[in-house]
Each structure stands twice: as C-alpha cells, then as structure tokens.
Short mmCIF file of C-alpha atoms in Angstrom, two decimals:
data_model
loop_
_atom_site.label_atom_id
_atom_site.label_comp_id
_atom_site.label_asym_id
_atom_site.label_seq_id
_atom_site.Cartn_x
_atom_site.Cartn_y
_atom_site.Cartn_z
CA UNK A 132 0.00 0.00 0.00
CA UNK A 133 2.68 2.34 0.91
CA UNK A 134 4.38 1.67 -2.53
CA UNK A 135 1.12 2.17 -4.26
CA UNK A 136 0.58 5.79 -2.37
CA UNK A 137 4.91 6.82 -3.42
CA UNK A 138 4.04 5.95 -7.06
CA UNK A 139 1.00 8.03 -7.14
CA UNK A 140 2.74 10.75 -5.36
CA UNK A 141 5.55 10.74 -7.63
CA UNK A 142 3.29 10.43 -10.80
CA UNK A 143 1.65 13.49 -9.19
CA UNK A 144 4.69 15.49 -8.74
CA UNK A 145 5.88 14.67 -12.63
CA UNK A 146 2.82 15.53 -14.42
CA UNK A 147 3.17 19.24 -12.16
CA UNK A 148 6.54 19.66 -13.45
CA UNK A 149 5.52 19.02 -16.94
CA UNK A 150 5.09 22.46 -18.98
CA UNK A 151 2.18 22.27 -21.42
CA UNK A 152 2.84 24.21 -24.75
CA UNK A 153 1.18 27.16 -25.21
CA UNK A 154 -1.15 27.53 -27.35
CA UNK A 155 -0.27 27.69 -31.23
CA UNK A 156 -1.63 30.90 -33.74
CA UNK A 157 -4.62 30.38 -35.59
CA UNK A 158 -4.24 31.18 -39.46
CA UNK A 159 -7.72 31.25 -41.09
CA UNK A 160 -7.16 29.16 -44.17
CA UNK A 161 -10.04 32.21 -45.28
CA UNK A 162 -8.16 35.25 -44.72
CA UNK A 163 -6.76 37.08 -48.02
CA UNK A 164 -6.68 40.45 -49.61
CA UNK A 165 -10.36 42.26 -49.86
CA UNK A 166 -8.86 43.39 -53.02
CA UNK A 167 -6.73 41.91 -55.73
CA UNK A 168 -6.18 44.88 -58.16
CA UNK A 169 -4.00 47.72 -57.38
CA UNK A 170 -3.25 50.46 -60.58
CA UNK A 171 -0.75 53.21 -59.05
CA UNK A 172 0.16 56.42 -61.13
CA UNK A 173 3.79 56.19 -62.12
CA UNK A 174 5.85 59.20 -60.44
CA UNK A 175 4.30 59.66 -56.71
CA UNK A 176 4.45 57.24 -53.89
CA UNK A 177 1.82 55.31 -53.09
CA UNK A 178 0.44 53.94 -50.65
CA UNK A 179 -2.41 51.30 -51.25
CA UNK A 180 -5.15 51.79 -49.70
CA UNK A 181 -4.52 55.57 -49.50
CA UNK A 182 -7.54 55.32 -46.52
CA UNK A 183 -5.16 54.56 -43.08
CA UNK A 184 -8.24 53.32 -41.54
CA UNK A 185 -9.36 51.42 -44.90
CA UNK A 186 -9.18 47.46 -44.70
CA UNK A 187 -6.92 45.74 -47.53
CA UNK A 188 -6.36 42.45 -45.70
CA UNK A 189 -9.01 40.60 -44.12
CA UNK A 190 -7.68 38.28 -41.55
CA UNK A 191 -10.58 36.29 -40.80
CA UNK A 192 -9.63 35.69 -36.84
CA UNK A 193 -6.17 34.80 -37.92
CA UNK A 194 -4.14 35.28 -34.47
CA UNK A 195 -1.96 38.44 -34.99
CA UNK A 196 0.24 40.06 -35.65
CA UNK A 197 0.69 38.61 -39.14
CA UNK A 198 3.83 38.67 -41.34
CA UNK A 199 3.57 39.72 -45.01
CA UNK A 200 6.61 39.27 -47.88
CA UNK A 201 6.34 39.78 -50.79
CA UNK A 202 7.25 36.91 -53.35
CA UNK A 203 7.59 36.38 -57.36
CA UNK A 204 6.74 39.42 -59.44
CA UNK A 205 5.76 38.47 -62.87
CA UNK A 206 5.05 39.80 -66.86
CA UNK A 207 1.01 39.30 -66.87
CA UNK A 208 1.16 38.70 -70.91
CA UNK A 209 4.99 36.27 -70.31
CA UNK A 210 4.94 34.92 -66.44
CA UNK A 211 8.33 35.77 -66.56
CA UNK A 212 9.70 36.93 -63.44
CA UNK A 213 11.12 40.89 -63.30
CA UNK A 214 14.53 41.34 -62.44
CA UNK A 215 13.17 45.14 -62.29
CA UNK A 216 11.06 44.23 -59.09
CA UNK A 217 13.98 42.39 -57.18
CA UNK A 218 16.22 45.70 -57.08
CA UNK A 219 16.02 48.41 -54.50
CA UNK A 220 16.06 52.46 -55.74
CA UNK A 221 16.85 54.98 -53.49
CA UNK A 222 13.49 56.61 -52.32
CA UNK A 223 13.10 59.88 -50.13
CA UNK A 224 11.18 59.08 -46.90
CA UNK A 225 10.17 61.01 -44.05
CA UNK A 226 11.96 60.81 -41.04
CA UNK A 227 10.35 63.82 -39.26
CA UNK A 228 7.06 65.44 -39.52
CA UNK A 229 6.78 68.17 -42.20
CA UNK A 230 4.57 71.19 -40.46
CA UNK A 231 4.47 73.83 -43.79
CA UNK A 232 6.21 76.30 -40.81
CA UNK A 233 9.63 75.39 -42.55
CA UNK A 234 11.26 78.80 -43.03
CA UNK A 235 13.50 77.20 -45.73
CA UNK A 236 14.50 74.38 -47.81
CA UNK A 237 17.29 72.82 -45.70
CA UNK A 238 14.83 72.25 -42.78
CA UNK A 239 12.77 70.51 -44.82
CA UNK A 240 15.07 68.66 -46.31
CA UNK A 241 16.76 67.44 -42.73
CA UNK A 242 13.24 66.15 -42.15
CA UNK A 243 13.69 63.53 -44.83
CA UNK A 244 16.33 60.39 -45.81
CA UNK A 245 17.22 58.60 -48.49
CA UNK A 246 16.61 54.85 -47.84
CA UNK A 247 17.14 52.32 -50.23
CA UNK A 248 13.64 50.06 -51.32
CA UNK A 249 12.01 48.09 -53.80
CA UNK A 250 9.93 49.92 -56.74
CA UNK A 251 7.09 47.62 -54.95
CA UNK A 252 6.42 46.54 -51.58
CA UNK A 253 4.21 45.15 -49.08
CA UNK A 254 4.80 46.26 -45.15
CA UNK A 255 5.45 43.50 -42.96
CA UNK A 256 2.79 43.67 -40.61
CA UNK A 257 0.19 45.41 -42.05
CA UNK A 258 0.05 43.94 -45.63
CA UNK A 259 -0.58 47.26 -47.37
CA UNK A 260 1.15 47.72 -50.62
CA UNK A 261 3.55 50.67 -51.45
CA UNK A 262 4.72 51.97 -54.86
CA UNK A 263 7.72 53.49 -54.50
CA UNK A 264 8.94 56.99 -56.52
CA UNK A 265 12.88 56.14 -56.87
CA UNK A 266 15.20 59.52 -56.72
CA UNK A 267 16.17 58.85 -60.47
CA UNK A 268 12.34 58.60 -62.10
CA UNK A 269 14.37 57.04 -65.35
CA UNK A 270 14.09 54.04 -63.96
CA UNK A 271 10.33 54.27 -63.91
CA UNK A 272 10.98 54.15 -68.13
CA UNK A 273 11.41 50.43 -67.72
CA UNK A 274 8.01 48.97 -65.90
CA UNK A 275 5.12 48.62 -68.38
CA UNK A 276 1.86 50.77 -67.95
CA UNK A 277 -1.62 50.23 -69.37
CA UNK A 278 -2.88 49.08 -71.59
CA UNK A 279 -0.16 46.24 -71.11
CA UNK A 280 -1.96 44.01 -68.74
CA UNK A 281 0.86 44.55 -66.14
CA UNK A 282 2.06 42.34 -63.58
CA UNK A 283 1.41 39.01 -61.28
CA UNK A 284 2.16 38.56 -57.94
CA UNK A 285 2.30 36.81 -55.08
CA UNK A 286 2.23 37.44 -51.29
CA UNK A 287 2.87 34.95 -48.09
CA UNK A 288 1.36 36.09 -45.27
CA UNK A 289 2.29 33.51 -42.12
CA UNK A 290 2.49 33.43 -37.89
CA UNK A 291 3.48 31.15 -35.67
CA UNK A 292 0.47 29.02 -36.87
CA UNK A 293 1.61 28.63 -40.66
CA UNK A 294 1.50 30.37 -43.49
CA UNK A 295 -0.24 30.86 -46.79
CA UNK A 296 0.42 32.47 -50.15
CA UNK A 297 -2.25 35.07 -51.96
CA UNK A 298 -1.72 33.65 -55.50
CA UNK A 299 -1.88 36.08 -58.67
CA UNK A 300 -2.96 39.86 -57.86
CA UNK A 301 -2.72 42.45 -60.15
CA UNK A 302 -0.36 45.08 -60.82
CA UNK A 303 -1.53 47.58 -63.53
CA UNK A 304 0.47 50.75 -63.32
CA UNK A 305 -1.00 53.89 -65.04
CA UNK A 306 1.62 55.98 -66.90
CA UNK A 307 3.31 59.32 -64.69
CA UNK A 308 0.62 62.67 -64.41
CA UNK A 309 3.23 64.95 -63.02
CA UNK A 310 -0.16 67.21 -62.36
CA UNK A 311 -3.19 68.02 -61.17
CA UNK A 312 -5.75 68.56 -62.07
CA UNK A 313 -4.97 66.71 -65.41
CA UNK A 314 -5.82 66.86 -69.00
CA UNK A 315 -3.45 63.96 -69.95
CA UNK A 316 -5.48 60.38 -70.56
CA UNK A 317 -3.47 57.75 -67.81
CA UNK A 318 -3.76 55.25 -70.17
CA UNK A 319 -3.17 56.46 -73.70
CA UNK A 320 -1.19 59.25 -72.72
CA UNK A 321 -2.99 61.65 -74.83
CA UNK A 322 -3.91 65.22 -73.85
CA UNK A 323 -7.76 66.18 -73.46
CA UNK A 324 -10.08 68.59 -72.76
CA UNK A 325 -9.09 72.50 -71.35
CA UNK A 326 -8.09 72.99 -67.81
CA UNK A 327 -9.98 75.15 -66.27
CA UNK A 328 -8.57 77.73 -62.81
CA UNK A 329 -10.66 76.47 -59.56
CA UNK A 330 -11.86 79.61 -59.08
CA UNK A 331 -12.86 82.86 -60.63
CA UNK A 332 -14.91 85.33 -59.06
CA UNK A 333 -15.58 89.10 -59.41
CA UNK A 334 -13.34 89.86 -62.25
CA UNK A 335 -15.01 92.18 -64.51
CA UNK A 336 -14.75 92.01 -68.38
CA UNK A 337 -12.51 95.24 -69.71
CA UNK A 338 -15.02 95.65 -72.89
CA UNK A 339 -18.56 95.49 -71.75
CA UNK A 340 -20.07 94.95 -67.99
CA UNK A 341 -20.28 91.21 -67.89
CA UNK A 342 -18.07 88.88 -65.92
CA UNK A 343 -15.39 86.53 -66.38
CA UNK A 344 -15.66 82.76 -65.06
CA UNK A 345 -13.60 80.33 -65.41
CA UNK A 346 -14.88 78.64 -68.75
CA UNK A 347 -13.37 82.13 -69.47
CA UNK A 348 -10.05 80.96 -68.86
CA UNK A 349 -7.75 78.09 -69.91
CA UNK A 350 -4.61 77.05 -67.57
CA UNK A 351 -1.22 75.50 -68.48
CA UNK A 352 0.96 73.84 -66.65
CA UNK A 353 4.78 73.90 -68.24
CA UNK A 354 7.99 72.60 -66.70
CA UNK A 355 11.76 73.85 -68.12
CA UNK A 356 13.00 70.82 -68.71
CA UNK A 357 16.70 72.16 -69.14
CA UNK A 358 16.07 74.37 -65.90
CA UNK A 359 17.63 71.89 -62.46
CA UNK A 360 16.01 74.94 -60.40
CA UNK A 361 12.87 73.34 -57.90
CA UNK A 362 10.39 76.72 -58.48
CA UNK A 363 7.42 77.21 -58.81
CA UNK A 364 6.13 80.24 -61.51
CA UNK A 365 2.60 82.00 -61.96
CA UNK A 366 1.50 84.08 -65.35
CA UNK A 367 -1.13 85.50 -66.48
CA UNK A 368 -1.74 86.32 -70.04
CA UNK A 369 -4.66 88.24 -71.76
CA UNK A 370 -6.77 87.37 -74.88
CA UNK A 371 -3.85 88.11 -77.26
CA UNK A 372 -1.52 85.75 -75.15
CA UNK A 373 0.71 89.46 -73.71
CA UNK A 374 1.34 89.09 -70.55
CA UNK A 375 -0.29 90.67 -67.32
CA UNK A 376 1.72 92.18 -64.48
CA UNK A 377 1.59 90.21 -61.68
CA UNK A 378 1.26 92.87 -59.60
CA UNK A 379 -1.64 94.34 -61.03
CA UNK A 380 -3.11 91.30 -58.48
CA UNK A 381 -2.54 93.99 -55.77
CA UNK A 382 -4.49 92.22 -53.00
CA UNK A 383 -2.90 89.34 -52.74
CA UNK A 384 -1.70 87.53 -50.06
CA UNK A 385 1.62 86.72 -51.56
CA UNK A 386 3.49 84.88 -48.97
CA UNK A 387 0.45 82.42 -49.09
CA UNK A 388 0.05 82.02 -52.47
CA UNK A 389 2.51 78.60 -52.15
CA UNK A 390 5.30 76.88 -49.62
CA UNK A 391 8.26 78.27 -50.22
CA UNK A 392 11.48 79.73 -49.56
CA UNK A 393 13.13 83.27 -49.63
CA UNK A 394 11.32 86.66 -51.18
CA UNK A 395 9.67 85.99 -54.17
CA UNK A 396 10.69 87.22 -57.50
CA UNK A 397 8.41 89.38 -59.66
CA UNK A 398 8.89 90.46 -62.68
CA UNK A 399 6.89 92.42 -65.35
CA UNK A 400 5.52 88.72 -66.57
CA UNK A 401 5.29 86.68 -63.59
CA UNK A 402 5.79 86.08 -59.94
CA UNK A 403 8.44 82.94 -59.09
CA UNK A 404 8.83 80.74 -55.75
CA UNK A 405 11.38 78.69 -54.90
CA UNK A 406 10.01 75.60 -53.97
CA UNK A 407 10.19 71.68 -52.32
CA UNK A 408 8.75 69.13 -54.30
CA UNK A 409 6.34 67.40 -54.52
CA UNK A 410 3.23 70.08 -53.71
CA UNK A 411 1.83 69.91 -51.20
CA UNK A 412 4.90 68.07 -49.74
CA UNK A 413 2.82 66.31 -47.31
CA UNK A 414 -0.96 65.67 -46.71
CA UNK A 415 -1.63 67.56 -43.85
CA UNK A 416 -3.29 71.06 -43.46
CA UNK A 417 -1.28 74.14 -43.78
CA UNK A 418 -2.18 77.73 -44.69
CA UNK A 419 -0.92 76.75 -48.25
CA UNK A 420 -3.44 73.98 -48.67
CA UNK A 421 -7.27 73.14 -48.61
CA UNK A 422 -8.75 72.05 -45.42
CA UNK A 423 -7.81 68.53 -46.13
CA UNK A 424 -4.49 69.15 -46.91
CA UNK A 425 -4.51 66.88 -49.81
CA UNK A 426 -4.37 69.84 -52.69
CA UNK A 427 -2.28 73.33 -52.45
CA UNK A 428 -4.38 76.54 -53.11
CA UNK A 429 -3.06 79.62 -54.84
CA UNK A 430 -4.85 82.59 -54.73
CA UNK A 431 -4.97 85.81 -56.58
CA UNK A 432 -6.86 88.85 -55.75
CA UNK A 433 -7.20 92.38 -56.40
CA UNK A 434 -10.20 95.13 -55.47
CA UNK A 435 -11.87 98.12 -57.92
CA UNK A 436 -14.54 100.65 -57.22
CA UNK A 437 -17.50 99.30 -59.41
CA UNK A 438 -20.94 100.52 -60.02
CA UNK A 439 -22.37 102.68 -57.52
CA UNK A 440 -19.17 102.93 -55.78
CA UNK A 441 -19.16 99.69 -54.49
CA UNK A 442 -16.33 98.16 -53.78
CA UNK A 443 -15.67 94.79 -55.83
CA UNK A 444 -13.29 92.09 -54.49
CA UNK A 445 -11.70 89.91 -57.40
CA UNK A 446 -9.79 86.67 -56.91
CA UNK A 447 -8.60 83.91 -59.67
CA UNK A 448 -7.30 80.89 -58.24
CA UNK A 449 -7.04 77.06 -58.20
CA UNK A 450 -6.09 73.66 -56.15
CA UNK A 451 -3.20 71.44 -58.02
CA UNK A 452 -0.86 69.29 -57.07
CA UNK A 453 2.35 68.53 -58.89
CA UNK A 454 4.36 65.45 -57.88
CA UNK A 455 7.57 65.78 -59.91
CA UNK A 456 10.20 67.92 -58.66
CA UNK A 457 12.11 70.65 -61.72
CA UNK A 458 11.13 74.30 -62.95
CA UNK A 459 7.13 74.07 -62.83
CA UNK A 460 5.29 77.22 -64.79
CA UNK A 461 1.25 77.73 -64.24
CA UNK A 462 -0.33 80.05 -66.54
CA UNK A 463 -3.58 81.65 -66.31
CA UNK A 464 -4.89 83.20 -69.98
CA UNK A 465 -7.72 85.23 -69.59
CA UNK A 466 -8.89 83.70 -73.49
CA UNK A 467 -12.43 85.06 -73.43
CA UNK A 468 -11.96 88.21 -72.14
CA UNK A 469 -9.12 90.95 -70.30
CA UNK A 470 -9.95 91.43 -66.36
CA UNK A 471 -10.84 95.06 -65.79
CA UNK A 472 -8.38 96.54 -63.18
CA UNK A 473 -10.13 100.03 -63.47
CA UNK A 474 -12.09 101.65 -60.53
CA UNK A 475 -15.29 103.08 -62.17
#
C-alpha cells in the first residue's frame, strides 16, 4: 500500500513539473486580400489603400500580428519573373514630420532620408502595398503601364500558426501625371479637354459689364525641362496671349500664395517661388493647402470701385498638385476676355 501511495505521489509530482505548450496561432485558411487589383500612377508614392483606416487584408480571426513578404513578381502577358522588381532604388522618406512652418529648404530637407527600397512593396505587418517613386524617375521608363496588362504577384502572409500564399494579384500601373488637375489620358497618354482655374470670381470684363468665369479661362501647366532649379512660376496672359503684371493682383496675399522659400521674384511677366517638391509636400493642413491638406491653393486677388461705388473684391485661383520635382510654370490666360483693373 505504501508503494502504491509513493508511485502516485511521484506520478503526481511529474505531471506538475511538466510544462504544457502554449497555445499555437490560428491562421484562417479564409483570410486574403479584400482586393486583388491595385493600378498606381507612375511618379508619386503610393500607398495602397490611400484610406489609413481602410481594410486591404481581411484576416478572418487569424491570431496576430501577421507577417507579409512579398514573393515572385511576374510579366502578366509572359509569367516571366522581373529582375526590375527584385532591385532596390533609393526613395526619399520622411523621417520627421513636415509642419508647412519650414522657413527654408534645408529644414525641410533634414526632415527627410534617403533609404534604399524596392519599386514595390508590401509592409510587414500590415500587408498594405507601397509603390515606390525612386530619386532617379528614369528608372520608372522600364516597368510597363496600361494598356499592357501589367504584372502578377504573389504574397505569403504567415504566424506562428503557418502560413499561406495570396496567389496572382494584379499590378496595372498607369503611366506618370506629373499634375493636377490633369488633362493627360493615364492610359493612352494623350492630352484632353481645357483645364480650367478652380476659381474665378468678381473679375469684370474690360469691354462690356459682364463677368469673367472660369470657362473664361484656360490654364497651363509647363515645366523647363533644361532648368535643375525646384520653383514654382505664376503668369497670367490676356486674350492676345501678352502678358499681365503680376502685380496688377494687388491684393494678394503673396506669402500664401505657395510653400516656399526666400522673397519671391516678380517680374513684369510673372511672380516665381522657390520651392520643395512634390506640392503639397505632405498631406496635412497648412495655410498653403485646402482644409484637407490633400491639394495646395493659390490665390490671386485684387479690389476696384465698381458701379455705384461699391467696392468689388476679385480673386482667380485654383487647387493642383504637382508630384515631380524641376522648374514648374502655371499660366492663367484670360482667353475670353481681359480682367478690368479700373475703378469706375
């Protein structure tokens, strides 16, 4: 009897020392992408989905935190595999927060690295996918755009539990629009349509008593492609294409008109910023941007004495964006009709 009660007492003390494993991660053999398309624009960074609070990976009660890589990227029309994809660019990346208080370009420029990445990417633990803008854009020459159907690939996502591999997504990159808004087709490539300033208001016509809107006036956008100056430039140009004086715009706020650095330079054709690319340089809200933050505003206003002595406030203006750095030019031609600057 007594040996009986030592055995059980010993079994008793063996099965307490024994450590039971914990327990393993689940991986839902149903969680995947909730999408399986993904068509960047060539020339800005992106970051898919753009929403931070958007969904792109449903886990399906997979234990986290799960573990994304990024596998085989392939020719949609070959299944060859791109050597283009395997190599890493150098990419500019914040490392501090951008404000738009910057008082010139080397702050903002401290606030920001070069790190080395691949043209495409998926982050580790949250699975969204990231199409990188390389420092040297000539390498953007080299990855096909619609209509070529693109690219294949593949992603593992895994924990402790396993792993699993998203099969065959899409990659279908639209060709560069260094600008916005944009007359320029993303697929073909072709130009389209008049761009239009976001705003016109007040601006009297010179010849009769009507007023100017802004089917009344075309915009270009122009960069100097032999300039390697980052500035930003603003014309104005009447019905026979001479140009206005800038300053003729004597209401305007002129340190707000754009983000930038030093006085600005006027001439008797235009008004010229220096600049940090890309504009806005970040999405956040700053007095050069709309409430969002995700388009600049430039404004430009002067006053007259109108009818009845009344005193008539006149502004032209638009939102844009332009994502590739060099000597940008916007012009606005008053096509339809000169502004009246006159008091009556």
């Amino acid at each position: 009897m007594k040996k009986l009660l030592l055995a059980i007492t010993t079994m008793g003390l063996l099965h307490a020392c024994i450590k039971l494993p914990a327990d393993a991660d689940y991986l839902s053999k149903g969680a995947g992408y909730t999408q399986s398309n993904f068509q960047p624009i060539l020339g800005r960074t992106t970051v898919m989905p753009n929403d931070p609070f958007a969904t792109i990976f449903n886990a399906d009660n997979s234990t986290l935190p799960l573990t994304f890589k990024m596998l085989s990227v392939r020719d949609a029309e070959t299944g060859d595999t791109v050597d283009l994809f395997n190599k890493t660019f150098d990419v500019l990346v914040w490392k501090e927060a951008y404000t738009g208080l910057e008082k010139t370009r080397e702050e903002v420029e401290k606030k920001r690295v070069i790190e080395k990445h691949h043209l495409f990417e998926v982050r580790e633990h949250s699975g969204q996918l990231v199409f990188w803008t390389p420092q040297d854009q000539q390498y953007l020459n080299a990855v096909k755009v619609q209509p070529h159907k693109g690219y294949k690939f593949d992603v593992e996502v895994s924990n402790s539990g396993g792993s699993k591999v998203i099969h065959n997504m899409e990659l279908q990159p639209l060709r560069p629009q260094p600008f916005e808004p944009s007359n320029i087709d993303p697929v073909t490539g072709n130009s389209y349509g008049t761009l239009r300033p976001s705003v016109v208001s007040g601006i009297k016509n010179y010849n009769d008593d009507s007023y100017l809107s802004s089917s009344d006036v075309q915009m270009v956008f122009y960069k100097d492609l032999k300039s390697t100056e980052n500035s930003l430039t603003f014309e104005f140009r009447d019905s026979a294409y001479a140009p206005i004086d800038p300053k003729k715009f004597n209401s305007t706020q002129w340190e707000k008109v754009c983000h930038h650095f030093g006085e600005p330079v006027f001439t008797g054709e235009s008004v010229t910023y220096q600049v940090a690319y890309p504009i806005p340089l970040a999405g956040i809200t700053t007095q050069y941007t709309i409430v969002n933050g995700l388009y600049a505003q430039s404004l430009f206003s002067f006053n007259r004495i109108g009818a009845g002595g009344i005193r008539q406030d006149c502004t032209i203006g638009t939102l844009f964006k332009i994502h590739e750095p060099g000597a940008w030019k916007i012009i606005f031609w008053f096509y339809r009709g000169n502004p009246d600057f006159r008091n009556n």
